[in-house]
mmCIF file of C-alpha atoms in Angstrom:
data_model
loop_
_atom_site.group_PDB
_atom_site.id
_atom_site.type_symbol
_atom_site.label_atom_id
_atom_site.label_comp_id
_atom_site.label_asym_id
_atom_site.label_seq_id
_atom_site.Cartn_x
_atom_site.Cartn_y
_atom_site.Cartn_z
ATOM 1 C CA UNK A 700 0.000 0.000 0.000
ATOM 2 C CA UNK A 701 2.862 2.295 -0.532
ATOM 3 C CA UNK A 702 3.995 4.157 2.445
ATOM 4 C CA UNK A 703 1.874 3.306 4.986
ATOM 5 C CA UNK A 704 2.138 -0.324 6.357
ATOM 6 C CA UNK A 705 -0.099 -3.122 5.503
ATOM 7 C CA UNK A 706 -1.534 -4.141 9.436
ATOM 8 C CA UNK A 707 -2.019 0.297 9.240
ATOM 9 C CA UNK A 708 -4.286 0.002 6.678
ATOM 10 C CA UNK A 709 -6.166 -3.273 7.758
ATOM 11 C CA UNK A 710 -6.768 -1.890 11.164
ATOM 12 C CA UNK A 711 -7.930 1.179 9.411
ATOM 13 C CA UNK A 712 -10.407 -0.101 7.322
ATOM 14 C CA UNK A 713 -11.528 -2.948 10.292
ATOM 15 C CA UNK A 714 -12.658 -0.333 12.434
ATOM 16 C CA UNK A 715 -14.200 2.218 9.653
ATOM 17 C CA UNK A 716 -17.789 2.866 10.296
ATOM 18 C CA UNK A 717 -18.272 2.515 6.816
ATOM 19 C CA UNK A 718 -22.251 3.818 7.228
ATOM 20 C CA UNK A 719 -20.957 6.659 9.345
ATOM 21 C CA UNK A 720 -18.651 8.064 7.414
ATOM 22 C CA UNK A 721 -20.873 7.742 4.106
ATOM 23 C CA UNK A 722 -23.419 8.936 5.623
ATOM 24 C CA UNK A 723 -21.851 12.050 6.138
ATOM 25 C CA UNK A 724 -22.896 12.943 2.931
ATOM 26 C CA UNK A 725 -25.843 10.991 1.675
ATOM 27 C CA UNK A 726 -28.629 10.400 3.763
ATOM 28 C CA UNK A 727 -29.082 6.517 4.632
ATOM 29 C CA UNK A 728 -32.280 4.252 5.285
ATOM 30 C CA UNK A 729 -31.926 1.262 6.730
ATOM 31 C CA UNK A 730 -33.052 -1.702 4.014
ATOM 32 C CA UNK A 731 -32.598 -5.104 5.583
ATOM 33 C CA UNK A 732 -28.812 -6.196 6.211
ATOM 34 C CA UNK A 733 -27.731 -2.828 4.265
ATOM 35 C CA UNK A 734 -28.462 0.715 3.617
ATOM 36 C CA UNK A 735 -29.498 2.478 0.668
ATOM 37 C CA UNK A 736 -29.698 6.427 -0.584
ATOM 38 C CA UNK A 737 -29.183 8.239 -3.388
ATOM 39 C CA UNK A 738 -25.819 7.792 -4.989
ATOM 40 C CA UNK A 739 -23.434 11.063 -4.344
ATOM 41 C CA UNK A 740 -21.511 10.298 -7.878
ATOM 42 C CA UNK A 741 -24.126 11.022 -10.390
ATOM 43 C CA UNK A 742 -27.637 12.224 -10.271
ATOM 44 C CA UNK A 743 -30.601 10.152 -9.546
ATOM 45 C CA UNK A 744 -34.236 10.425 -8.649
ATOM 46 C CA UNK A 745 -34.344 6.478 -6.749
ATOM 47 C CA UNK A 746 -31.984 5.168 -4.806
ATOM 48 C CA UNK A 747 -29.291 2.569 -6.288
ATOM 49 C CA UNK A 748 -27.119 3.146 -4.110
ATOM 50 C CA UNK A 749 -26.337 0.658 -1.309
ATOM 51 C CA UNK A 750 -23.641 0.111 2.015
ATOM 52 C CA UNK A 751 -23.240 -2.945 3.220
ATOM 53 C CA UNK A 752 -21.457 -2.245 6.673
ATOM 54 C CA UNK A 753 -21.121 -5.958 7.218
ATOM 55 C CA UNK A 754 -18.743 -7.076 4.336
ATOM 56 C CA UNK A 755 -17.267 -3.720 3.759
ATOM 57 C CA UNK A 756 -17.716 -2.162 0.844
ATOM 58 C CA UNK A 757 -20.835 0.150 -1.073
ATOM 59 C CA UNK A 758 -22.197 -0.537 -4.861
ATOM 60 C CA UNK A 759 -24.062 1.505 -6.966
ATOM 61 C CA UNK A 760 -26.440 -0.103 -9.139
ATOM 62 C CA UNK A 761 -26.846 2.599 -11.710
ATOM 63 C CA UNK A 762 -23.566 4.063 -12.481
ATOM 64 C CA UNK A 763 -21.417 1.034 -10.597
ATOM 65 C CA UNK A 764 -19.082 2.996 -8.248
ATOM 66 C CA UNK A 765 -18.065 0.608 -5.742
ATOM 67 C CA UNK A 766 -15.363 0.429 -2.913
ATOM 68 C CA UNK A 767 -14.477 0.674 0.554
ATOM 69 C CA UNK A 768 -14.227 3.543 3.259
ATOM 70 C CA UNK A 769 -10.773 4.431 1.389
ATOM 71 C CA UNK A 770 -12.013 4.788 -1.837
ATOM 72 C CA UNK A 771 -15.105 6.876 -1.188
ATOM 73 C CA UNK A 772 -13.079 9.276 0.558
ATOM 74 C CA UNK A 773 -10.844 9.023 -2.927
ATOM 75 C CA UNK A 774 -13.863 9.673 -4.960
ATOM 76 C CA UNK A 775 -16.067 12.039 -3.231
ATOM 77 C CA UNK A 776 -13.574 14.655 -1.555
ATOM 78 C CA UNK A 777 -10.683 14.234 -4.912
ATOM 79 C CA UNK A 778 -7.896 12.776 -2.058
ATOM 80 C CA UNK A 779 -5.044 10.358 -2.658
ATOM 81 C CA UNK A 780 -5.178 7.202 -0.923
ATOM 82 C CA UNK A 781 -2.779 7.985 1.201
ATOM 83 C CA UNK A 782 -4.695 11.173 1.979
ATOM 84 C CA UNK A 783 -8.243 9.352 2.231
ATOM 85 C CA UNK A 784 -5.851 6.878 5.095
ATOM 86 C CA UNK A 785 -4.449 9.918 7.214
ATOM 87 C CA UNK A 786 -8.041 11.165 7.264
ATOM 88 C CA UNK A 787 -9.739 8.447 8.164
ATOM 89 C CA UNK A 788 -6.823 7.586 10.884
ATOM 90 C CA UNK A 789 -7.436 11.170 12.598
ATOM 91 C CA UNK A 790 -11.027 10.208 12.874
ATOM 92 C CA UNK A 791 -10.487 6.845 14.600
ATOM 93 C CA UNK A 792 -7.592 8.188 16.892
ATOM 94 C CA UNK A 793 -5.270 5.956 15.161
ATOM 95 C CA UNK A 794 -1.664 6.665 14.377
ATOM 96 C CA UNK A 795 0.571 6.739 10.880
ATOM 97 C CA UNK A 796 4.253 6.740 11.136
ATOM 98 C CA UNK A 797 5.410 9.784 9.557
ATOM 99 C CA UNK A 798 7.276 8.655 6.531
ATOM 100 C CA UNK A 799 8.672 10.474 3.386
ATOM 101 C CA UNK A 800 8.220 9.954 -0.266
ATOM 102 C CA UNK A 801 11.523 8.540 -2.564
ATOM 103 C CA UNK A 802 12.260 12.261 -3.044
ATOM 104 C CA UNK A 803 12.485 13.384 0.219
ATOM 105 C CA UNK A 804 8.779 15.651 0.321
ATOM 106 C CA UNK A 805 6.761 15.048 2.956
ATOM 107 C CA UNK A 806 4.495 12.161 2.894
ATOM 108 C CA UNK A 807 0.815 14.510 2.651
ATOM 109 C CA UNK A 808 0.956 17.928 1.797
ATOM 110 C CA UNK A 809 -2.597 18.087 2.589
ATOM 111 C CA UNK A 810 -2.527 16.748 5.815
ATOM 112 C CA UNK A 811 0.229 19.994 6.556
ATOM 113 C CA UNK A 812 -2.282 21.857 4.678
ATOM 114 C CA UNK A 813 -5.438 20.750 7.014
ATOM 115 C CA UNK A 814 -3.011 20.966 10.562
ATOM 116 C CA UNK A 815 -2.435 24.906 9.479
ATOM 117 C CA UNK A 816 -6.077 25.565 8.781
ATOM 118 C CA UNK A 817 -6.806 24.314 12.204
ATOM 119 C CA UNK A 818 -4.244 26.276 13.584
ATOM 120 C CA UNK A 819 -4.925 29.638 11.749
ATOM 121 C CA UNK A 820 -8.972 28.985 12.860
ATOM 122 C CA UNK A 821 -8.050 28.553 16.488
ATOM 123 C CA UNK A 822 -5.957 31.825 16.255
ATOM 124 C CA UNK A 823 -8.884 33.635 15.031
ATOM 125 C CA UNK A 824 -10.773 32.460 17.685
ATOM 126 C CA UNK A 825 -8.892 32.991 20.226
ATOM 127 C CA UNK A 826 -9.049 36.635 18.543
ATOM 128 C CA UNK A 827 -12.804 36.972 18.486
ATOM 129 C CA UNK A 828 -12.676 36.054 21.719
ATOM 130 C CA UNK A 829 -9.901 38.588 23.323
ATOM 131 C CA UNK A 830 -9.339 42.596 23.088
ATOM 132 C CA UNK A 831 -8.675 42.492 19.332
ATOM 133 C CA UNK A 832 -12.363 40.984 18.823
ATOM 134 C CA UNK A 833 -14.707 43.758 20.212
ATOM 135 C CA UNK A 834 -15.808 44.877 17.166
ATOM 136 C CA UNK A 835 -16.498 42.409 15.471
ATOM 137 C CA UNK A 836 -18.163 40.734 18.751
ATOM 138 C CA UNK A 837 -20.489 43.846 18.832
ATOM 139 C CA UNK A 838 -21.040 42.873 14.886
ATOM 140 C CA UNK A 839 -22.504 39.318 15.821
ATOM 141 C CA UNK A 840 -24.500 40.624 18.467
ATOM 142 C CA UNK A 841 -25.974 43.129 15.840
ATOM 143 C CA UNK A 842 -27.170 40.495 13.671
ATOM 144 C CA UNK A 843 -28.614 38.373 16.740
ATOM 145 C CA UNK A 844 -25.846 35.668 16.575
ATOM 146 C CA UNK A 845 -25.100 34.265 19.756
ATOM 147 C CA UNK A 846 -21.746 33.841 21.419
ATOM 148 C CA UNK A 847 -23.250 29.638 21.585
ATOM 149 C CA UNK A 848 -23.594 29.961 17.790
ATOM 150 C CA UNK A 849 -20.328 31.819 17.264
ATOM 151 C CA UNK A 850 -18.863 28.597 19.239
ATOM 152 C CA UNK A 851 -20.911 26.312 17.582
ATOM 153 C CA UNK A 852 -19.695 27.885 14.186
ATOM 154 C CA UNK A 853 -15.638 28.024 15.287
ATOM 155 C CA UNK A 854 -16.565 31.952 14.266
ATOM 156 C CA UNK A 855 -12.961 34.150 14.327
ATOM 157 C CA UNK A 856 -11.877 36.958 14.045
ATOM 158 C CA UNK A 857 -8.301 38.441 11.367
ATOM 159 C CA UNK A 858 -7.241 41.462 13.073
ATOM 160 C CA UNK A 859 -6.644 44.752 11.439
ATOM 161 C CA UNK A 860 -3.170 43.939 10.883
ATOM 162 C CA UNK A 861 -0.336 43.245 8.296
ATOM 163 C CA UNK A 862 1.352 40.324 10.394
ATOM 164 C CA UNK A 863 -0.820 38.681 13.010
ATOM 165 C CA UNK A 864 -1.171 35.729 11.638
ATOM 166 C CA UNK A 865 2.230 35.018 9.427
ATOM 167 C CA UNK A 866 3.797 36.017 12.867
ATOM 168 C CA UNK A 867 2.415 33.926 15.174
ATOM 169 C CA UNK A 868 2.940 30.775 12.371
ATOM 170 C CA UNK A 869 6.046 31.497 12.467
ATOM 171 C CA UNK A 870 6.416 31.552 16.195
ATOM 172 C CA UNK A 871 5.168 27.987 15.822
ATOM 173 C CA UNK A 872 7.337 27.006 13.601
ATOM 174 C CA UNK A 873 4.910 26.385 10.848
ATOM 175 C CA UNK A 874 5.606 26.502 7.204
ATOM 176 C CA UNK A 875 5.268 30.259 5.216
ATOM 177 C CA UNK A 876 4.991 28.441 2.003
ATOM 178 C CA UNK A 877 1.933 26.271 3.144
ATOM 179 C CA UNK A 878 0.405 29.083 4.726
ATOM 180 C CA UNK A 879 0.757 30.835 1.141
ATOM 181 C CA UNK A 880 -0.707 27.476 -0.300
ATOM 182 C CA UNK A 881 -3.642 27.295 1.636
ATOM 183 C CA UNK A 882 -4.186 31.234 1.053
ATOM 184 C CA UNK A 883 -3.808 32.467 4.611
ATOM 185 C CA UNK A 884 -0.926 34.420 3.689
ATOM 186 C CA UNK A 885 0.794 36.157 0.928
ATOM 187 C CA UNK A 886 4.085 36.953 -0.518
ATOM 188 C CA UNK A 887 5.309 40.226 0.094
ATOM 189 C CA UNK A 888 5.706 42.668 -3.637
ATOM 190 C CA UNK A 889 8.625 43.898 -2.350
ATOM 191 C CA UNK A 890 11.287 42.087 -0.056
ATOM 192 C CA UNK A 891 10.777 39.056 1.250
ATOM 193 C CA UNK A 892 8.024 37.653 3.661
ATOM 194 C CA UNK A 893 4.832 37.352 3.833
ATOM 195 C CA UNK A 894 1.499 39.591 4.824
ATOM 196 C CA UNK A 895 -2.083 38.102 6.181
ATOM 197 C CA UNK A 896 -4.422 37.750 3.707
ATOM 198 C CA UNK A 897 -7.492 38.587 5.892
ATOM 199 C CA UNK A 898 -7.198 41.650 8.123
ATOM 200 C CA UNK A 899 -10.257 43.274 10.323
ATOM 201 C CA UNK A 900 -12.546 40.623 8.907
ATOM 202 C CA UNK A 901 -14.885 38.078 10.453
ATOM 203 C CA UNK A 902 -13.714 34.856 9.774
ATOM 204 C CA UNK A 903 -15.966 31.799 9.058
ATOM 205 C CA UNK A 904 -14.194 28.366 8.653
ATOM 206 C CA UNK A 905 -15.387 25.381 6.129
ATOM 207 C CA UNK A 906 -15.365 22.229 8.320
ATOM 208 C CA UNK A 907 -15.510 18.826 7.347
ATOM 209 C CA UNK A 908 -18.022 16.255 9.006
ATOM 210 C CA UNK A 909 -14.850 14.740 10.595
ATOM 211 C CA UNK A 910 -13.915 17.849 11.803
ATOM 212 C CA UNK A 911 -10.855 19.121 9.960
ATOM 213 C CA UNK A 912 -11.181 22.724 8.150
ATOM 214 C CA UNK A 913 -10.308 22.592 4.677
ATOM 215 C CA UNK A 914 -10.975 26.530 3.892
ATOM 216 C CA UNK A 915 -11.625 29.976 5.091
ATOM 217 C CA UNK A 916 -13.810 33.265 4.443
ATOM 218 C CA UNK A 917 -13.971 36.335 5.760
ATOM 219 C CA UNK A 918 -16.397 39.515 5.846
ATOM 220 C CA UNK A 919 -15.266 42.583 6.201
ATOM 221 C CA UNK A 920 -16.503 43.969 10.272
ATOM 222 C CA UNK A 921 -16.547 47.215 9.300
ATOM 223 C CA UNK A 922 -16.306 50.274 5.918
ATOM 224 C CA UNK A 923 -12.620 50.489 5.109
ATOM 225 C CA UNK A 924 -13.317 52.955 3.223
ATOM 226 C CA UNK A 925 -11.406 51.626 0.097
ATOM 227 C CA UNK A 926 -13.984 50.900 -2.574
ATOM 228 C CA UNK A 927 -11.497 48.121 -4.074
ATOM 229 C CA UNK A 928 -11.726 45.928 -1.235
ATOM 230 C CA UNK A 929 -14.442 43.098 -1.277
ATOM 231 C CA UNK A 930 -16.981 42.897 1.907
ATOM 232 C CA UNK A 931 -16.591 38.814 1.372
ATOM 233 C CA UNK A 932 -13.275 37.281 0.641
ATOM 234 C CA UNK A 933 -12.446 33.314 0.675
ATOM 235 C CA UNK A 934 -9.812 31.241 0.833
ATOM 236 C CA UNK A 935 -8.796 30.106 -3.111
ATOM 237 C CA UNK A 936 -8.771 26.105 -4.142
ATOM 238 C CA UNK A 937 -6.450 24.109 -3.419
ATOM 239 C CA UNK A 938 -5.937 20.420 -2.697
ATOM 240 C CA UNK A 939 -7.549 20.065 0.717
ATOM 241 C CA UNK A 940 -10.989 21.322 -0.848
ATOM 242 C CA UNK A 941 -13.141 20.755 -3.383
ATOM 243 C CA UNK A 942 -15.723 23.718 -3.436
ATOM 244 C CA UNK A 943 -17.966 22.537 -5.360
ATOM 245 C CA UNK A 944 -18.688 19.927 -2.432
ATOM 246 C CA UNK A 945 -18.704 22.283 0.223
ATOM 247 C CA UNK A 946 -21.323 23.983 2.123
ATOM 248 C CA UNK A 947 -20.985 26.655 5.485
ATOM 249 C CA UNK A 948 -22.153 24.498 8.333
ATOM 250 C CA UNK A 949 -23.103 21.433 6.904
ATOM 251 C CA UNK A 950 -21.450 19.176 9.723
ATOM 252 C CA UNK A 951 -23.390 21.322 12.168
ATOM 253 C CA UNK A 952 -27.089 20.594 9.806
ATOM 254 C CA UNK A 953 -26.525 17.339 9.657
ATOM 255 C CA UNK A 954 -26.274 16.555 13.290
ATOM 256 C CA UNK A 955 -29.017 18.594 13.959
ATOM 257 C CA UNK A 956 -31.168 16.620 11.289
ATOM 258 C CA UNK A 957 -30.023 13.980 13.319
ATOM 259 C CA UNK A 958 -29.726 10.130 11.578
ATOM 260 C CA UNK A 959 -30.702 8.779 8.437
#
């Protein structure tokens, strides 16, 4: 299996919920010794599509996708395998020695690309949250959101400020040139560094069912008075998301639709 061990992936795939984690994204109703819904790889008005938790694996009887917990993670979210396995390892709690490709590259630039996210989100939190945040706070509370739903929604806040961000990164240690890949920061026109992309603007993070944040908006909190800059900014594509399969708070609607 490449670069992660053998008994990694079997344990992996023994202890995927494989109806859980599909039905994450399609809605599921019981049928017998399975579960059925509508298949999420092409469009259909009846349901063809079934799990079978018990041996494994799902089939689609209209367009024939097939596979395990591995591969629908593949297909759905665009992923390498190798990706699909450190995902679906960080859900489980289990662990994947941290191993390098032939050419010396890190083994998953997205997984460095998902750890940032969640680090740049908790900073902006932690910013909503502190002296930095007042404005913006007084912004929610304008437009009757909630400090619970702010929580609920991992709601930040990018300070007005060049550096924020790229500084405290770097005080961690972490990676400019991700950073830049992921579009929290940019490069600098002149000299070298970087700058924070999103300054004074309240920041709403796209989260994955399982929890990791794969991309970033903000809103302007308040008139900047330049013209040229855009109330809504967001973070551009890259290999940890696929927009067209994302939506604001869907982890948070689907609980609350509660299952199947």
């Amino acid at each position: 299996m490449g670069l992660i061990p053998d008994d990694i992936i079997s344990e992996i795939r023994d202890r995927a919920d494989l109806v859980a984690i599909i039905g994450r994204h399609v809605t599921l109703k019981k049928s017998g010794r399975s579960f059925k819904g509508l298949c999420p790889f092409h469009g259909e008005k009846s349901p063809s599509f079934h799990v079978h938790p018990d041996k494994g694996f799902y089939y689609c009887f209209g367009c024939q996708a097939k596979g395990d917990a591995f591969s629908f993670l593949k297909d759905y979210e665009g992923t390498s395998f190798i990706e699909a396995a450190e995902s679906l390892a960080a859900q489980l709690g289990s662990t994947i020695p941290e191993t390098s490709s032939s050419d010396g590259r890190p083994r998953s630039r997205r997984r460095e690309m998902l750890d940032l996210n969640r680090v740049a989100t908790d900073f902006y939190r932690e910013k909503l949250n502190g002296p930095d945040g007042a404005d913006a706070r007084a912004y929610l509370q304008g437009r009757g959101i909630s400090d619970e739903i702010a929580e609920a929604f991992q709601l930040g806040y990018a300070p007005d400020d060049w550096g924020q961000l790229s500084d405290h990164l770097r005080s961690l240690g972490q990676s400019s040139e991700v950073a830049q890949d992921v579009g929290l920061v940019v490069p600098k026109k002149s000299g070298r560094g970087f700058y924070d992309r999103f300054r004074d603007r309240l920041m709403c993070p796209i989260i994955l069912p399982g929890g990791e944040v794969v991309s970033n908006s903000g809103r302007l909190v308040r008139d900047s008075g330049d013209k040229a800059a855009a109330q809504y900014i967001k973070s551009p594509e890259r290999r940890c998301d696929k927009k067209s399969r994302l939506l604001f708070g869907r982890r948070l609607a689907r609980e609350g639709c509660g299952p199947g």
